[in-house]
Amino acid sequence: MFKHLSNFCTKTAVALLVFGLCSSAIWAQSIKIQYKDTPITSILKDVQRHSGYNFVYSNLLEGIENKVSITHEGTASEITDLLSKLFKGTNIIYEIKGKQIALLSSDIKKRE
């Protein structure tokens, strides 16, 4: 009986270890992008597909259609580094709540 229990515990431990490694790999998913003269909206769509973050913004947001050149490599948890690079030189700021990223004009934020 103890042999069966020991075998069960070993299999359970291995399964938990594999699950833990898989979830860690997903959590630390790498985002690698390289664009040249590409609209910010196109880059956001690609980042959304690969990172699990959802972007919320108005198409009327000033600068959202600007063409930028950017190279970035990092994990999904380092999304702020990517966004800082992406919006450098624009009037666009962001707020992150969970997996939602709201893009706003810095002018609107100043009025609050």
JSON list of C-alpha atoms in Angstrom, two decimals:
[
{"chain": "A", "resi": 1, "resn": "MET", "atom": "CA", "xyz": [0.00, 0.00, 0.00]},
{"chain": "A", "resi": 2, "resn": "PHE", "atom": "CA", "xyz": [2.79, 2.45, 0.84]},
{"chain": "A", "resi": 3, "resn": "LYS", "atom": "CA", "xyz": [4.46, 1.67, -2.46]},
{"chain": "A", "resi": 4, "resn": "HIS", "atom": "CA", "xyz": [1.30, 2.77, -4.33]},
{"chain": "A", "resi": 5, "resn": "LEU", "atom": "CA", "xyz": [1.03, 5.90, -2.20]},
{"chain": "A", "resi": 6, "resn": "SER", "atom": "CA", "xyz": [4.68, 6.72, -2.80]},
{"chain": "A", "resi": 7, "resn": "ASN", "atom": "CA", "xyz": [4.24, 6.17, -6.56]},
{"chain": "A", "resi": 8, "resn": "PHE", "atom": "CA", "xyz": [1.15, 8.41, -6.55]},
{"chain": "A", "resi": 9, "resn": "CYS", "atom": "CA", "xyz": [3.00, 11.17, -4.65]},
{"chain": "A", "resi": 10, "resn": "THR", "atom": "CA", "xyz": [5.93, 11.02, -7.07]},
{"chain": "A", "resi": 11, "resn": "LYS", "atom": "CA", "xyz": [3.65, 11.29, -10.12]},
{"chain": "A", "resi": 12, "resn": "THR", "atom": "CA", "xyz": [1.73, 14.14, -8.52]},
{"chain": "A", "resi": 13, "resn": "ALA", "atom": "CA", "xyz": [4.94, 16.01, -7.69]},
{"chain": "A", "resi": 14, "resn": "VAL", "atom": "CA", "xyz": [6.22, 15.59, -11.25]},
{"chain": "A", "resi": 15, "resn": "ALA", "atom": "CA", "xyz": [2.90, 16.81, -12.69]},
{"chain": "A", "resi": 16, "resn": "LEU", "atom": "CA", "xyz": [2.92, 19.87, -10.45]},
{"chain": "A", "resi": 17, "resn": "LEU", "atom": "CA", "xyz": [6.51, 20.62, -11.37]},
{"chain": "A", "resi": 18, "resn": "VAL", "atom": "CA", "xyz": [5.75, 20.42, -15.10]},
{"chain": "A", "resi": 19, "resn": "PHE", "atom": "CA", "xyz": [2.65, 22.58, -14.67]},
{"chain": "A", "resi": 20, "resn": "GLY", "atom": "CA", "xyz": [4.65, 25.12, -12.67]},
{"chain": "A", "resi": 21, "resn": "LEU", "atom": "CA", "xyz": [7.36, 25.31, -15.31]},
{"chain": "A", "resi": 22, "resn": "CYS", "atom": "CA", "xyz": [4.80, 25.74, -18.09]},
{"chain": "A", "resi": 23, "resn": "SER", "atom": "CA", "xyz": [2.95, 28.49, -16.26]},
{"chain": "A", "resi": 24, "resn": "SER", "atom": "CA", "xyz": [6.25, 30.25, -15.50]},
{"chain": "A", "resi": 25, "resn": "ALA", "atom": "CA", "xyz": [7.15, 30.15, -19.17]},
{"chain": "A", "resi": 26, "resn": "ILE", "atom": "CA", "xyz": [3.80, 31.67, -20.08]},
{"chain": "A", "resi": 27, "resn": "TRP", "atom": "CA", "xyz": [4.09, 34.31, -17.35]},
{"chain": "A", "resi": 28, "resn": "ALA", "atom": "CA", "xyz": [7.55, 35.34, -18.56]},
{"chain": "A", "resi": 29, "resn": "GLN", "atom": "CA", "xyz": [6.52, 35.35, -22.22]},
{"chain": "A", "resi": 30, "resn": "SER", "atom": "CA", "xyz": [9.01, 37.29, -24.28]},
{"chain": "A", "resi": 31, "resn": "ILE", "atom": "CA", "xyz": [7.96, 40.16, -26.49]},
{"chain": "A", "resi": 32, "resn": "LYS", "atom": "CA", "xyz": [10.33, 40.99, -29.31]},
{"chain": "A", "resi": 33, "resn": "ILE", "atom": "CA", "xyz": [9.38, 43.69, -31.78]},
{"chain": "A", "resi": 34, "resn": "GLN", "atom": "CA", "xyz": [11.19, 45.59, -34.48]},
{"chain": "A", "resi": 35, "resn": "TYR", "atom": "CA", "xyz": [9.41, 48.14, -36.67]},
{"chain": "A", "resi": 36, "resn": "LYS", "atom": "CA", "xyz": [10.45, 50.89, -39.00]},
{"chain": "A", "resi": 37, "resn": "ASP", "atom": "CA", "xyz": [8.12, 53.78, -39.92]},
{"chain": "A", "resi": 38, "resn": "THR", "atom": "CA", "xyz": [5.05, 51.89, -38.69]},
{"chain": "A", "resi": 39, "resn": "PRO", "atom": "CA", "xyz": [1.85, 53.47, -37.28]},
{"chain": "A", "resi": 40, "resn": "ILE", "atom": "CA", "xyz": [1.57, 53.13, -33.50]},
{"chain": "A", "resi": 41, "resn": "THR", "atom": "CA", "xyz": [-1.87, 51.49, -33.93]},
{"chain": "A", "resi": 42, "resn": "SER", "atom": "CA", "xyz": [-0.32, 48.63, -35.93]},
{"chain": "A", "resi": 43, "resn": "ILE", "atom": "CA", "xyz": [2.34, 48.08, -33.29]},
{"chain": "A", "resi": 44, "resn": "LEU", "atom": "CA", "xyz": [-0.29, 48.08, -30.52]},
{"chain": "A", "resi": 45, "resn": "LYS", "atom": "CA", "xyz": [-2.27, 45.36, -32.31]},
{"chain": "A", "resi": 46, "resn": "ASP", "atom": "CA", "xyz": [0.83, 43.19, -32.54]},
{"chain": "A", "resi": 47, "resn": "VAL", "atom": "CA", "xyz": [1.79, 43.76, -28.90]},
{"chain": "A", "resi": 48, "resn": "GLN", "atom": "CA", "xyz": [-1.78, 42.95, -27.87]},
{"chain": "A", "resi": 49, "resn": "ARG", "atom": "CA", "xyz": [-1.65, 39.62, -29.72]},
{"chain": "A", "resi": 50, "resn": "HIS", "atom": "CA", "xyz": [1.65, 38.59, -28.13]},
{"chain": "A", "resi": 51, "resn": "SER", "atom": "CA", "xyz": [1.40, 39.99, -24.62]},
{"chain": "A", "resi": 52, "resn": "GLY", "atom": "CA", "xyz": [-2.14, 39.35, -23.44]},
{"chain": "A", "resi": 53, "resn": "TYR", "atom": "CA", "xyz": [-2.68, 43.04, -22.69]},
{"chain": "A", "resi": 54, "resn": "ASN", "atom": "CA", "xyz": [-5.69, 44.87, -24.16]},
{"chain": "A", "resi": 55, "resn": "PHE", "atom": "CA", "xyz": [-5.34, 48.47, -25.27]},
{"chain": "A", "resi": 56, "resn": "VAL", "atom": "CA", "xyz": [-8.22, 50.91, -24.95]},
{"chain": "A", "resi": 57, "resn": "TYR", "atom": "CA", "xyz": [-8.00, 54.21, -26.85]},
{"chain": "A", "resi": 58, "resn": "SER", "atom": "CA", "xyz": [-9.83, 56.53, -29.18]},
{"chain": "A", "resi": 59, "resn": "ASN", "atom": "CA", "xyz": [-8.83, 56.67, -32.84]},
{"chain": "A", "resi": 60, "resn": "LEU", "atom": "CA", "xyz": [-9.04, 60.45, -32.38]},
{"chain": "A", "resi": 61, "resn": "LEU", "atom": "CA", "xyz": [-6.19, 60.38, -29.85]},
{"chain": "A", "resi": 62, "resn": "GLU", "atom": "CA", "xyz": [-3.56, 62.79, -31.13]},
{"chain": "A", "resi": 63, "resn": "GLY", "atom": "CA", "xyz": [-0.41, 60.95, -32.17]},
{"chain": "A", "resi": 64, "resn": "ILE", "atom": "CA", "xyz": [-1.94, 57.45, -32.24]},
{"chain": "A", "resi": 65, "resn": "GLU", "atom": "CA", "xyz": [-1.36, 57.19, -36.02]},
{"chain": "A", "resi": 66, "resn": "ASN", "atom": "CA", "xyz": [2.22, 58.54, -35.82]},
{"chain": "A", "resi": 67, "resn": "LYS", "atom": "CA", "xyz": [4.74, 56.38, -37.61]},
{"chain": "A", "resi": 68, "resn": "VAL", "atom": "CA", "xyz": [7.59, 55.26, -35.41]},
{"chain": "A", "resi": 69, "resn": "SER", "atom": "CA", "xyz": [10.66, 53.07, -35.58]},
{"chain": "A", "resi": 70, "resn": "ILE", "atom": "CA", "xyz": [11.21, 50.88, -32.53]},
{"chain": "A", "resi": 71, "resn": "THR", "atom": "CA", "xyz": [13.16, 47.83, -31.42]},
{"chain": "A", "resi": 72, "resn": "HIS", "atom": "CA", "xyz": [12.34, 46.18, -28.11]},
{"chain": "A", "resi": 73, "resn": "GLU", "atom": "CA", "xyz": [12.89, 42.84, -26.46]},
{"chain": "A", "resi": 74, "resn": "GLY", "atom": "CA", "xyz": [11.61, 41.96, -23.00]},
{"chain": "A", "resi": 75, "resn": "THR", "atom": "CA", "xyz": [8.99, 40.05, -21.08]},
{"chain": "A", "resi": 76, "resn": "ALA", "atom": "CA", "xyz": [5.31, 40.87, -20.94]},
{"chain": "A", "resi": 77, "resn": "SER", "atom": "CA", "xyz": [5.81, 42.05, -17.36]},
{"chain": "A", "resi": 78, "resn": "GLU", "atom": "CA", "xyz": [8.17, 44.75, -18.69]},
{"chain": "A", "resi": 79, "resn": "ILE", "atom": "CA", "xyz": [5.40, 46.34, -20.76]},
{"chain": "A", "resi": 80, "resn": "THR", "atom": "CA", "xyz": [6.08, 49.79, -19.27]},
{"chain": "A", "resi": 81, "resn": "ASP", "atom": "CA", "xyz": [9.54, 49.88, -20.86]},
{"chain": "A", "resi": 82, "resn": "LEU", "atom": "CA", "xyz": [8.03, 49.15, -24.25]},
{"chain": "A", "resi": 83, "resn": "LEU", "atom": "CA", "xyz": [5.26, 51.75, -23.86]},
{"chain": "A", "resi": 84, "resn": "SER", "atom": "CA", "xyz": [7.72, 54.42, -22.76]},
{"chain": "A", "resi": 85, "resn": "LYS", "atom": "CA", "xyz": [9.76, 53.84, -25.91]},
{"chain": "A", "resi": 86, "resn": "LEU", "atom": "CA", "xyz": [6.67, 53.68, -28.12]},
{"chain": "A", "resi": 87, "resn": "PHE", "atom": "CA", "xyz": [5.11, 56.94, -26.91]},
{"chain": "A", "resi": 88, "resn": "LYS", "atom": "CA", "xyz": [8.32, 58.95, -26.54]},
{"chain": "A", "resi": 89, "resn": "GLY", "atom": "CA", "xyz": [7.88, 62.33, -28.22]},
{"chain": "A", "resi": 90, "resn": "THR", "atom": "CA", "xyz": [4.07, 62.06, -28.27]},
{"chain": "A", "resi": 91, "resn": "ASN", "atom": "CA", "xyz": [1.32, 63.44, -26.08]},
{"chain": "A", "resi": 92, "resn": "ILE", "atom": "CA", "xyz": [0.18, 59.91, -25.21]},
{"chain": "A", "resi": 93, "resn": "ILE", "atom": "CA", "xyz": [0.25, 58.59, -21.66]},
{"chain": "A", "resi": 94, "resn": "TYR", "atom": "CA", "xyz": [-1.05, 55.27, -20.33]},
{"chain": "A", "resi": 95, "resn": "GLU", "atom": "CA", "xyz": [-2.64, 53.74, -17.25]},
{"chain": "A", "resi": 96, "resn": "ILE", "atom": "CA", "xyz": [-2.39, 50.02, -16.57]},
{"chain": "A", "resi": 97, "resn": "LYS", "atom": "CA", "xyz": [-5.11, 48.21, -14.62]},
{"chain": "A", "resi": 98, "resn": "GLY", "atom": "CA", "xyz": [-4.59, 44.46, -14.66]},
{"chain": "A", "resi": 99, "resn": "LYS", "atom": "CA", "xyz": [-4.38, 43.42, -18.30]},
{"chain": "A", "resi": 100, "resn": "GLN", "atom": "CA", "xyz": [-6.10, 46.61, -19.57]},
{"chain": "A", "resi": 101, "resn": "ILE", "atom": "CA", "xyz": [-4.03, 49.57, -20.76]},
{"chain": "A", "resi": 102, "resn": "ALA", "atom": "CA", "xyz": [-5.87, 52.84, -21.30]},
{"chain": "A", "resi": 103, "resn": "LEU", "atom": "CA", "xyz": [-4.18, 55.35, -23.59]},
{"chain": "A", "resi": 104, "resn": "LEU", "atom": "CA", "xyz": [-4.91, 59.01, -22.93]},
{"chain": "A", "resi": 105, "resn": "SER", "atom": "CA", "xyz": [-3.73, 62.42, -23.99]},
{"chain": "A", "resi": 106, "resn": "SER", "atom": "CA", "xyz": [-1.48, 64.05, -21.42]},
{"chain": "A", "resi": 107, "resn": "ASP", "atom": "CA", "xyz": [-3.60, 67.20, -21.93]},
{"chain": "A", "resi": 108, "resn": "ILE", "atom": "CA", "xyz": [-6.66, 65.40, -20.52]},
{"chain": "A", "resi": 109, "resn": "LYS", "atom": "CA", "xyz": [-4.67, 64.16, -17.52]},
{"chain": "A", "resi": 110, "resn": "LYS", "atom": "CA", "xyz": [-3.48, 67.72, -16.79]},
{"chain": "A", "resi": 111, "resn": "ARG", "atom": "CA", "xyz": [-7.08, 68.99, -16.62]},
{"chain": "A", "resi": 112, "resn": "GLU", "atom": "CA", "xyz": [-8.03, 66.48, -13.90]}
]
